[in-house]
PDB file of C-alpha atoms in Angstrom:
ATOM      1  CA  MET A 185       1.154   7.792 -15.513  1.00  0.00           C
ATOM      2  CA  LYS A 186       4.313   5.787 -14.829  1.00  0.00           C
ATOM      3  CA  VAL A 187       4.837   3.973 -11.490  1.00  0.00           C
ATOM      4  CA  LEU A 188       8.236   2.510 -10.424  1.00  0.00           C
ATOM      5  CA  SER A 189       7.135  -0.259  -8.006  1.00  0.00           C
ATOM      6  CA  ILE A 190       9.818  -1.814  -5.860  1.00  0.00           C
ATOM      7  CA  GLN A 191       8.266  -4.839  -4.137  1.00  0.00           C
ATOM      8  CA  SER A 192       8.278  -8.596  -3.647  1.00  0.00           C
ATOM      9  CA  ALA A 193       7.029 -11.046  -6.297  1.00  0.00           C
ATOM     10  CA  VAL A 194       5.516 -14.437  -6.170  1.00  0.00           C
ATOM     11  CA  ALA A 195       4.644 -16.973  -8.785  1.00  0.00           C
ATOM     12  CA  TYR A 196       1.611 -18.427  -7.083  1.00  0.00           C
ATOM     13  CA  GLY A 197      -0.875 -15.965  -5.552  1.00  0.00           C
ATOM     14  CA  HIS A 198      -0.933 -12.243  -5.348  1.00  0.00           C
ATOM     15  CA  VAL A 199       1.199 -10.191  -2.907  1.00  0.00           C
ATOM     16  CA  GLY A 200       3.659  -7.338  -3.466  1.00  0.00           C
ATOM     17  CA  ASN A 201       4.164  -6.540  -7.160  1.00  0.00           C
ATOM     18  CA  SER A 202       2.198  -9.731  -7.947  1.00  0.00           C
ATOM     19  CA  ALA A 203      -0.810  -7.925  -6.401  1.00  0.00           C
ATOM     20  CA  ALA A 204      -0.172  -4.322  -7.362  1.00  0.00           C
ATOM     21  CA  VAL A 205       0.878  -4.431 -10.973  1.00  0.00           C
ATOM     22  CA  PHE A 206      -2.199  -5.794 -12.717  1.00  0.00           C
ATOM     23  CA  PRO A 207      -4.798  -3.520 -11.006  1.00  0.00           C
ATOM     24  CA  LEU A 208      -2.672  -0.487 -11.823  1.00  0.00           C
ATOM     25  CA  GLN A 209      -2.378  -1.580 -15.430  1.00  0.00           C
ATOM     26  CA  ARG A 210      -6.116  -2.196 -15.576  1.00  0.00           C
ATOM     27  CA  ILE A 211      -6.678   1.471 -14.777  1.00  0.00           C
ATOM     28  CA  GLY A 212      -4.253   2.558 -17.391  1.00  0.00           C
ATOM     29  CA  VAL A 213      -1.004   2.991 -15.385  1.00  0.00           C
ATOM     30  CA  GLU A 214       2.315   1.995 -16.869  1.00  0.00           C
ATOM     31  CA  VAL A 215       4.195   0.034 -14.243  1.00  0.00           C
ATOM     32  CA  LEU A 216       7.981  -0.594 -14.022  1.00  0.00           C
ATOM     33  CA  PRO A 217       8.128  -3.487 -11.496  1.00  0.00           C
ATOM     34  CA  VAL A 218      11.413  -4.102  -9.650  1.00  0.00           C
ATOM     35  CA  TYR A 219      11.513  -7.262  -7.488  1.00  0.00           C
ATOM     36  CA  THR A 220      13.005  -7.545  -4.043  1.00  0.00           C
ATOM     37  CA  VAL A 221      12.281 -11.310  -3.748  1.00  0.00           C
ATOM     38  CA  ASN A 222      11.208 -13.843  -6.297  1.00  0.00           C
ATOM     39  CA  PHE A 223       9.374 -16.533  -4.329  1.00  0.00           C
ATOM     40  CA  SER A 224       7.160 -19.411  -5.224  1.00  0.00           C
ATOM     41  CA  ASN A 225       4.419 -18.146  -2.897  1.00  0.00           C
ATOM     42  CA  HIS A 226       3.990 -15.805   0.086  1.00  0.00           C
ATOM     43  CA  THR A 227       5.646 -16.823   3.311  1.00  0.00           C
ATOM     44  CA  GLY A 228       2.302 -17.159   5.181  1.00  0.00           C
ATOM     45  CA  TYR A 229       2.239 -20.735   3.904  1.00  0.00           C
ATOM     46  CA  GLY A 230       5.192 -21.493   6.170  1.00  0.00           C
ATOM     47  CA  ALA A 231       7.184 -22.985   3.265  1.00  0.00           C
ATOM     48  CA  TRP A 232       8.353 -21.326   0.050  1.00  0.00           C
ATOM     49  CA  ARG A 233      11.186 -21.534  -2.425  1.00  0.00           C
ATOM     50  CA  GLY A 234      13.110 -18.903  -4.396  1.00  0.00           C
ATOM     51  CA  PRO A 235      15.636 -16.112  -3.820  1.00  0.00           C
ATOM     52  CA  LEU A 236      15.736 -13.061  -1.696  1.00  0.00           C
ATOM     53  CA  ILE A 237      17.280 -10.559  -4.114  1.00  0.00           C
ATOM     54  CA  SER A 238      20.279  -8.741  -2.736  1.00  0.00           C
ATOM     55  CA  PRO A 239      20.173  -4.929  -2.334  1.00  0.00           C
ATOM     56  CA  ASP A 240      22.988  -4.594  -4.786  1.00  0.00           C
ATOM     57  CA  ASP A 241      21.101  -6.542  -7.425  1.00  0.00           C
ATOM     58  CA  VAL A 242      17.946  -4.488  -6.791  1.00  0.00           C
ATOM     59  CA  ARG A 243      20.020  -1.350  -7.173  1.00  0.00           C
ATOM     60  CA  GLU A 244      21.519  -2.681 -10.487  1.00  0.00           C
ATOM     61  CA  VAL A 245      18.078  -3.133 -11.913  1.00  0.00           C
ATOM     62  CA  ILE A 246      16.950   0.302 -10.946  1.00  0.00           C
ATOM     63  CA  THR A 247      20.214   1.766 -12.446  1.00  0.00           C
ATOM     64  CA  GLY A 248      19.461  -0.109 -15.664  1.00  0.00           C
ATOM     65  CA  ILE A 249      16.120   1.629 -15.810  1.00  0.00           C
ATOM     66  CA  GLU A 250      17.693   4.935 -15.175  1.00  0.00           C
ATOM     67  CA  GLU A 251      20.087   4.302 -18.046  1.00  0.00           C
ATOM     68  CA  ARG A 252      17.148   4.043 -20.405  1.00  0.00           C
ATOM     69  CA  GLY A 253      16.413   7.710 -19.638  1.00  0.00           C
ATOM     70  CA  VAL A 254      12.926   7.173 -18.268  1.00  0.00           C
ATOM     71  CA  PHE A 255      13.398   8.538 -14.655  1.00  0.00           C
ATOM     72  CA  GLY A 256      12.066  11.907 -15.822  1.00  0.00           C
ATOM     73  CA  GLU A 257       8.812  10.247 -16.902  1.00  0.00           C
ATOM     74  CA  ILE A 258       8.185   8.448 -13.608  1.00  0.00           C
ATOM     75  CA  ASP A 259       5.343   9.980 -11.680  1.00  0.00           C
ATOM     76  CA  VAL A 260       5.359   7.684  -8.578  1.00  0.00           C
ATOM     77  CA  VAL A 261       7.726   5.416  -6.684  1.00  0.00           C
ATOM     78  CA  LEU A 262       5.861   2.768  -4.805  1.00  0.00           C
ATOM     79  CA  SER A 263       7.272   0.443  -2.194  1.00  0.00           C
ATOM     80  CA  GLY A 264       5.872  -2.225   0.078  1.00  0.00           C
ATOM     81  CA  TYR A 265       7.237  -5.060   2.211  1.00  0.00           C
ATOM     82  CA  GLN A 266      10.965  -4.751   2.849  1.00  0.00           C
ATOM     83  CA  GLY A 267      12.431  -8.118   3.494  1.00  0.00           C
ATOM     84  CA  GLY A 268      15.941  -7.001   4.441  1.00  0.00           C
ATOM     85  CA  GLU A 269      17.547  -3.952   5.980  1.00  0.00           C
ATOM     86  CA  GLY A 270      19.460  -3.019   2.908  1.00  0.00           C
ATOM     87  CA  ILE A 271      16.446  -2.638   0.612  1.00  0.00           C
ATOM     88  CA  GLY A 272      15.379   0.569   2.381  1.00  0.00           C
ATOM     89  CA  GLU A 273      18.522   2.443   1.517  1.00  0.00           C
ATOM     90  CA  VAL A 274      18.164   1.258  -2.137  1.00  0.00           C
ATOM     91  CA  ILE A 275      14.622   2.632  -2.264  1.00  0.00           C
ATOM     92  CA  ILE A 276      15.520   5.987  -0.678  1.00  0.00           C
ATOM     93  CA  ASP A 277      18.343   6.296  -3.236  1.00  0.00           C
ATOM     94  CA  ALA A 278      15.920   5.456  -6.065  1.00  0.00           C
ATOM     95  CA  VAL A 279      13.472   8.011  -4.825  1.00  0.00           C
ATOM     96  CA  ASN A 280      16.106  10.782  -4.701  1.00  0.00           C
ATOM     97  CA  ARG A 281      17.269  10.008  -8.242  1.00  0.00           C
ATOM     98  CA  VAL A 282      13.724   9.939  -9.627  1.00  0.00           C
ATOM     99  CA  LYS A 283      12.859  13.256  -7.992  1.00  0.00           C
ATOM    100  CA  ALA A 284      16.093  14.764  -9.273  1.00  0.00           C
ATOM    101  CA  ALA A 285      14.952  13.785 -12.790  1.00  0.00           C
ATOM    102  CA  ASN A 286      11.240  14.714 -12.185  1.00  0.00           C
ATOM    103  CA  PRO A 287      10.701  17.100  -9.262  1.00  0.00           C
ATOM    104  CA  SER A 288       6.941  16.550  -9.368  1.00  0.00           C
ATOM    105  CA  ALA A 289       7.303  12.763  -8.722  1.00  0.00           C
ATOM    106  CA  ILE A 290       5.979  11.447  -5.397  1.00  0.00           C
ATOM    107  CA  TYR A 291       7.013   8.456  -3.220  1.00  0.00           C
ATOM    108  CA  ALA A 292       4.284   6.262  -1.683  1.00  0.00           C
ATOM    109  CA  CYS A 293       5.459   3.897   1.083  1.00  0.00           C
ATOM    110  CA  ASP A 294       3.408   1.028   2.413  1.00  0.00           C
ATOM    111  CA  PRO A 295       5.175   0.523   5.734  1.00  0.00           C
ATOM    112  CA  VAL A 296       4.580  -3.195   6.134  1.00  0.00           C
ATOM    113  CA  MET A 297       5.311  -4.396   9.670  1.00  0.00           C
ATOM    114  CA  GLY A 298       2.382  -6.442  10.857  1.00  0.00           C
ATOM    115  CA  ASN A 299      -1.199  -6.278  12.000  1.00  0.00           C
ATOM    116  CA  ALA A 300      -3.348  -6.263  15.132  1.00  0.00           C
ATOM    117  CA  LYS A 301      -3.988 -10.015  15.053  1.00  0.00           C
ATOM    118  CA  SER A 302      -0.452 -11.302  14.184  1.00  0.00           C
ATOM    119  CA  GLY A 303       1.666  -8.548  15.783  1.00  0.00           C
ATOM    120  CA  CYS A 304       4.874  -7.446  14.167  1.00  0.00           C
ATOM    121  CA  PHE A 305       6.150 -10.098  11.738  1.00  0.00           C
ATOM    122  CA  VAL A 306       9.235  -8.332  10.204  1.00  0.00           C
ATOM    123  CA  ALA A 307      12.851  -8.344  11.508  1.00  0.00           C
ATOM    124  CA  PRO A 308      13.326  -6.058  14.606  1.00  0.00           C
ATOM    125  CA  ALA A 309      15.426  -3.551  12.594  1.00  0.00           C
ATOM    126  CA  ILE A 310      12.772  -2.822   9.990  1.00  0.00           C
ATOM    127  CA  PRO A 311      10.358  -0.788  12.069  1.00  0.00           C
ATOM    128  CA  VAL A 312      13.256   1.414  13.155  1.00  0.00           C
ATOM    129  CA  LEU A 313      14.450   1.695   9.560  1.00  0.00           C
ATOM    130  CA  LEU A 314      10.948   2.672   8.427  1.00  0.00           C
ATOM    131  CA  ARG A 315      10.429   5.156  11.216  1.00  0.00           C
ATOM    132  CA  GLU A 316      13.773   6.873  11.079  1.00  0.00           C
ATOM    133  CA  ARG A 317      14.864   6.695   7.393  1.00  0.00           C
ATOM    134  CA  VAL A 318      12.087   5.621   5.025  1.00  0.00           C
ATOM    135  CA  VAL A 319       8.856   7.353   6.206  1.00  0.00           C
ATOM    136  CA  PRO A 320      10.504  10.852   6.541  1.00  0.00           C
ATOM    137  CA  VAL A 321      11.212  10.856   2.750  1.00  0.00           C
ATOM    138  CA  ALA A 322       7.732   9.548   1.717  1.00  0.00           C
ATOM    139  CA  ASP A 323       4.954  11.733   0.380  1.00  0.00           C
ATOM    140  CA  ILE A 324       2.184   9.143   1.041  1.00  0.00           C
ATOM    141  CA  ILE A 325       2.153   6.371   3.578  1.00  0.00           C
ATOM    142  CA  THR A 326      -0.459   3.628   3.836  1.00  0.00           C
ATOM    143  CA  PRO A 327      -0.141   1.868   7.239  1.00  0.00           C
ATOM    144  CA  ASN A 328      -2.896  -0.153   8.852  1.00  0.00           C
ATOM    145  CA  GLN A 329      -3.968   1.051  12.250  1.00  0.00           C
ATOM    146  CA  PHE A 330      -1.503  -1.242  14.062  1.00  0.00           C
ATOM    147  CA  GLU A 331       1.430  -0.055  11.833  1.00  0.00           C
ATOM    148  CA  LEU A 332       0.392   3.572  12.423  1.00  0.00           C
ATOM    149  CA  GLY A 333       0.707   3.008  16.196  1.00  0.00           C
ATOM    150  CA  PHE A 334       4.069   1.329  15.725  1.00  0.00           C
ATOM    151  CA  LEU A 335       5.415   4.159  13.568  1.00  0.00           C
ATOM    152  CA  THR A 336       4.297   6.909  16.013  1.00  0.00           C
ATOM    153  CA  GLU A 337       4.667   4.975  19.290  1.00  0.00           C
ATOM    154  CA  THR A 338       1.037   5.515  20.088  1.00  0.00           C
ATOM    155  CA  GLU A 339      -1.987   3.295  20.486  1.00  0.00           C
ATOM    156  CA  PRO A 340      -4.706   4.589  18.166  1.00  0.00           C
ATOM    157  CA  ASP A 341      -8.160   3.014  18.606  1.00  0.00           C
ATOM    158  CA  THR A 342     -10.786   5.762  18.655  1.00  0.00           C
ATOM    159  CA  LEU A 343     -11.272   8.037  15.670  1.00  0.00           C
ATOM    160  CA  GLU A 344      -9.841  10.909  17.679  1.00  0.00           C
ATOM    161  CA  SER A 345      -6.672   9.010  18.623  1.00  0.00           C
ATOM    162  CA  THR A 346      -6.308   7.663  15.147  1.00  0.00           C
ATOM    163  CA  LEU A 347      -6.440  11.183  13.739  1.00  0.00           C
ATOM    164  CA  ALA A 348      -3.919  12.295  16.329  1.00  0.00           C
ATOM    165  CA  SER A 349      -1.613   9.485  15.425  1.00  0.00           C
ATOM    166  CA  ALA A 350      -1.970  10.240  11.673  1.00  0.00           C
ATOM    167  CA  ASP A 351      -0.972  13.892  12.458  1.00  0.00           C
ATOM    168  CA  LEU A 352       2.133  12.640  14.271  1.00  0.00           C
ATOM    169  CA  ALA A 353       2.986  10.487  11.172  1.00  0.00           C
ATOM    170  CA  ARG A 354       2.452  13.625   8.943  1.00  0.00           C
ATOM    171  CA  ALA A 355       4.846  15.523  11.123  1.00  0.00           C
ATOM    172  CA  MET A 356       7.409  12.973  10.276  1.00  0.00           C
ATOM    173  CA  GLY A 357       7.428  13.984   6.601  1.00  0.00           C
ATOM    174  CA  PRO A 358       4.522  12.482   4.517  1.00  0.00           C
ATOM    175  CA  LYS A 359       1.806  14.891   3.690  1.00  0.00           C
ATOM    176  CA  THR A 360      -0.795  12.222   3.126  1.00  0.00           C
ATOM    177  CA  VAL A 361      -1.685   9.227   5.237  1.00  0.00           C
ATOM    178  CA  LEU A 362      -4.066   6.421   4.462  1.00  0.00           C
ATOM    179  CA  VAL A 363      -4.960   4.303   7.529  1.00  0.00           C
ATOM    180  CA  THR A 364      -6.382   0.907   6.665  1.00  0.00           C
ATOM    181  CA  SER A 365      -8.065  -1.617   8.973  1.00  0.00           C
ATOM    182  CA  VAL A 366      -9.367   1.045  11.337  1.00  0.00           C
ATOM    183  CA  GLU A 367     -11.298  -0.626  14.063  1.00  0.00           C
ATOM    184  CA  ARG A 368     -13.009   1.722  16.395  1.00  0.00           C
ATOM    185  CA  PRO A 369     -14.700   0.330  19.528  1.00  0.00           C
ATOM    186  CA  ASP A 370     -17.797   2.307  18.796  1.00  0.00           C
ATOM    187  CA  ARG A 371     -18.200   1.348  15.164  1.00  0.00           C
ATOM    188  CA  PRO A 372     -21.221  -0.711  14.095  1.00  0.00           C
ATOM    189  CA  GLU A 373     -20.747  -4.418  14.593  1.00  0.00           C
ATOM    190  CA  GLY A 374     -19.518  -6.250  11.386  1.00  0.00           C
ATOM    191  CA  THR A 375     -17.871  -3.159   9.897  1.00  0.00           C
ATOM    192  CA  ILE A 376     -14.290  -1.914   9.272  1.00  0.00           C
ATOM    193  CA  GLU A 377     -13.111   1.466   8.122  1.00  0.00           C
ATOM    194  CA  MET A 378     -10.362   3.408   6.305  1.00  0.00           C
ATOM    195  CA  LEU A 379      -9.158   6.896   7.049  1.00  0.00           C
ATOM    196  CA  ALA A 380      -7.413   9.322   4.646  1.00  0.00           C
ATOM    197  CA  VAL A 381      -5.721  12.479   5.975  1.00  0.00           C
ATOM    198  CA  ASP A 382      -3.948  15.237   4.076  1.00  0.00           C
ATOM    199  CA  ASP A 383      -3.559  19.042   4.146  1.00  0.00           C
ATOM    200  CA  GLN A 384      -7.118  19.466   2.962  1.00  0.00           C
ATOM    201  CA  GLY A 385      -8.786  17.462   5.703  1.00  0.00           C
ATOM    202  CA  ALA A 386      -9.628  13.962   6.868  1.00  0.00           C
ATOM    203  CA  TRP A 387     -12.097  11.482   5.394  1.00  0.00           C
ATOM    204  CA  LEU A 388     -13.563   8.162   6.691  1.00  0.00           C
ATOM    205  CA  VAL A 389     -15.265   5.359   4.827  1.00  0.00           C
ATOM    206  CA  GLN A 390     -16.988   2.285   6.332  1.00  0.00           C
ATOM    207  CA  THR A 391     -17.577  -1.128   4.727  1.00  0.00           C
ATOM    208  CA  PRO A 392     -18.829  -4.542   5.820  1.00  0.00           C
ATOM    209  CA  HIS A 393     -16.006  -6.545   7.440  1.00  0.00           C
ATOM    210  CA  LEU A 394     -15.379  -9.789   5.529  1.00  0.00           C
ATOM    211  CA  PRO A 395     -14.116 -12.373   8.063  1.00  0.00           C
ATOM    212  CA  PHE A 396     -11.265 -13.911   6.268  1.00  0.00           C
ATOM    213  CA  LYS A 397      -7.508 -13.330   5.753  1.00  0.00           C
ATOM    214  CA  ALA A 398      -6.662 -11.782   2.392  1.00  0.00           C
ATOM    215  CA  ASN A 399      -2.926 -11.707   1.784  1.00  0.00           C
ATOM    216  CA  GLY A 400      -2.051  -8.950  -0.718  1.00  0.00           C
ATOM    217  CA  SER A 401      -5.143  -6.785  -0.151  1.00  0.00           C
ATOM    218  CA  GLY A 402      -3.097  -4.096   1.478  1.00  0.00           C
ATOM    219  CA  ASP A 403      -0.726  -4.033  -1.558  1.00  0.00           C
ATOM    220  CA  VAL A 404      -3.663  -3.554  -3.904  1.00  0.00           C
ATOM    221  CA  THR A 405      -5.131  -0.893  -1.707  1.00  0.00           C
ATOM    222  CA  ALA A 406      -1.860   1.117  -1.484  1.00  0.00           C
ATOM    223  CA  ALA A 407      -1.379   0.948  -5.321  1.00  0.00           C
ATOM    224  CA  LEU A 408      -4.904   1.898  -6.274  1.00  0.00           C
ATOM    225  CA  PHE A 409      -5.185   4.733  -3.669  1.00  0.00           C
ATOM    226  CA  THR A 410      -1.818   6.140  -4.693  1.00  0.00           C
ATOM    227  CA  ALA A 411      -2.597   6.194  -8.427  1.00  0.00           C
ATOM    228  CA  HIS A 412      -6.096   7.696  -7.920  1.00  0.00           C
ATOM    229  CA  TYR A 413      -4.659  10.249  -5.568  1.00  0.00           C
ATOM    230  CA  ARG A 414      -1.912  11.136  -8.012  1.00  0.00           C
ATOM    231  CA  ARG A 415      -4.442  11.599 -10.813  1.00  0.00           C
ATOM    232  CA  THR A 416      -7.162  13.480  -8.951  1.00  0.00           C
ATOM    233  CA  GLY A 417      -5.286  15.359  -6.158  1.00  0.00           C
ATOM    234  CA  SER A 418      -8.288  14.474  -3.930  1.00  0.00           C
ATOM    235  CA  ALA A 419      -7.853  12.169  -0.942  1.00  0.00           C
ATOM    236  CA  ALA A 420     -11.607  11.723  -0.667  1.00  0.00           C
ATOM    237  CA  GLU A 421     -11.995  10.708  -4.350  1.00  0.00           C
ATOM    238  CA  ALA A 422      -8.964   8.303  -4.156  1.00  0.00           C
ATOM    239  CA  LEU A 423     -10.356   6.778  -0.954  1.00  0.00           C
ATOM    240  CA  GLU A 424     -13.837   6.252  -2.525  1.00  0.00           C
ATOM    241  CA  LEU A 425     -12.446   4.659  -5.678  1.00  0.00           C
ATOM    242  CA  ALA A 426      -9.894   2.375  -3.977  1.00  0.00           C
ATOM    243  CA  VAL A 427     -12.236   1.202  -1.232  1.00  0.00           C
ATOM    244  CA  SER A 428     -14.924   0.317  -3.793  1.00  0.00           C
ATOM    245  CA  SER A 429     -12.501  -1.694  -5.907  1.00  0.00           C
ATOM    246  CA  VAL A 430     -10.867  -3.518  -3.029  1.00  0.00           C
ATOM    247  CA  PHE A 431     -14.119  -4.468  -1.299  1.00  0.00           C
ATOM    248  CA  ASP A 432     -15.474  -6.003  -4.513  1.00  0.00           C
ATOM    249  CA  LEU A 433     -12.150  -7.910  -4.940  1.00  0.00           C
ATOM    250  CA  LEU A 434     -12.430  -9.159  -1.383  1.00  0.00           C
ATOM    251  CA  ARG A 435     -16.066 -10.010  -1.714  1.00  0.00           C
ATOM    252  CA  THR A 436     -15.572 -11.937  -4.903  1.00  0.00           C
ATOM    253  CA  THR A 437     -12.671 -13.834  -3.338  1.00  0.00           C
ATOM    254  CA  HIS A 438     -14.564 -14.569  -0.050  1.00  0.00           C
ATOM    255  CA  GLU A 439     -17.640 -15.835  -1.799  1.00  0.00           C
ATOM    256  CA  SER A 440     -15.557 -18.179  -4.003  1.00  0.00           C
ATOM    257  CA  GLY A 441     -13.718 -19.727  -1.055  1.00  0.00           C
ATOM    258  CA  ALA A 442     -10.394 -19.196  -2.940  1.00  0.00           C
ATOM    259  CA  LYS A 443      -7.165 -19.219  -0.980  1.00  0.00           C
ATOM    260  CA  GLU A 444      -5.665 -16.389  -3.014  1.00  0.00           C
ATOM    261  CA  LEU A 445      -7.164 -13.098  -4.223  1.00  0.00           C
ATOM    262  CA  LEU A 446      -9.134 -13.456  -7.429  1.00  0.00           C
ATOM    263  CA  LEU A 447      -7.214 -10.587  -8.838  1.00  0.00           C
ATOM    264  CA  VAL A 448      -7.799 -11.233 -12.544  1.00  0.00           C
ATOM    265  CA  GLU A 449     -11.481 -12.309 -12.147  1.00  0.00           C
ATOM    266  CA  SER A 450     -12.136  -8.967 -10.307  1.00  0.00           C
ATOM    267  CA  GLN A 451     -10.535  -6.727 -13.001  1.00  0.00           C
ATOM    268  CA  GLU A 452     -13.719  -4.820 -13.946  1.00  0.00           C
ATOM    269  CA  PHE A 453     -13.959  -3.521 -10.337  1.00  0.00           C
ATOM    270  CA  TYR A 454     -10.723  -1.689 -10.835  1.00  0.00           C
ATOM    271  CA  ALA A 455     -11.518  -0.248 -14.178  1.00  0.00           C
ATOM    272  CA  ASP A 456     -15.127   0.674 -13.253  1.00  0.00           C
ATOM    273  CA  PRO A 457     -15.525   1.018  -9.426  1.00  0.00           C
ATOM    274  CA  ARG A 458     -19.162   0.825  -8.250  1.00  0.00           C
ATOM    275  CA  ARG A 459     -18.679   3.733  -5.643  1.00  0.00           C
ATOM    276  CA  GLN A 460     -21.109   1.940  -3.350  1.00  0.00           C
ATOM    277  CA  PHE A 461     -19.645   3.462  -0.129  1.00  0.00           C
ATOM    278  CA  THR A 462     -20.024   7.033   1.181  1.00  0.00           C
ATOM    279  CA  VAL A 463     -16.934   8.902   2.172  1.00  0.00           C
ATOM    280  CA  THR A 464     -17.501  11.237   5.215  1.00  0.00           C
ATOM    281  CA  GLN A 465     -15.334  14.215   5.998  1.00  0.00           C
ATOM    282  CA  VAL A 466     -14.423  14.003   9.722  1.00  0.00           C
ATOM    283  CA  ARG A 467     -12.126  17.011   9.924  1.00  0.00           C
TER     284      ARG A 467
END
């Protein structure tokens, strides 16, 4: 499998491509990373250095890859945080060109906009761009529950309302929706859930909630779920594998007290997931 991953990169820590590439490689995926920023660290620190890469330069890198004749071999285009408005159009163009070369290729979009605790932390134009231009051309989207509500202009909270919002998102274009950070009011205390929905049904998985902020965990989740889904064709299987790997990555990081994900130290959890959580079909 080959994945063209168009995301940010940092030197210190693990977000964007700096979070997604290694876990994908560890499960045997060939990754072609294209960077949209090249920062010293993620912006959550409040200070960082390095360039925001212009859309024209990102497009040039993608064109250079195309000129090597490999677009026909790409199975997945993956995108995450979009720092500027112009990157969305570059990604859409890349998806169209890859699919022209390989009609079986899919596009997975992590529509990064914010979360329930921090609110929306991207430029005001980004949610509109995602909703109107990017999400409609995606095959898979991986929003958290807050972002799902933003995309569909709803307020999902219960399982029923989250399923309804996922259906609205699927009506926009993508056939598969993975909803992360699902927090139902009636869930057992100290737990958190993920929900996967596609044409075959809907599946929910529940894990203990680890009380710390883990920048980059969504990027790892989107990458692993997409790769497993592409390989197996099963949302339930992909959900079980991805959740197992990401939980053990988070648990290892939390227990160590590290500021950044222990991505390398947790590598065996990607290659050999423990499958410690039961996926339940809810529709």
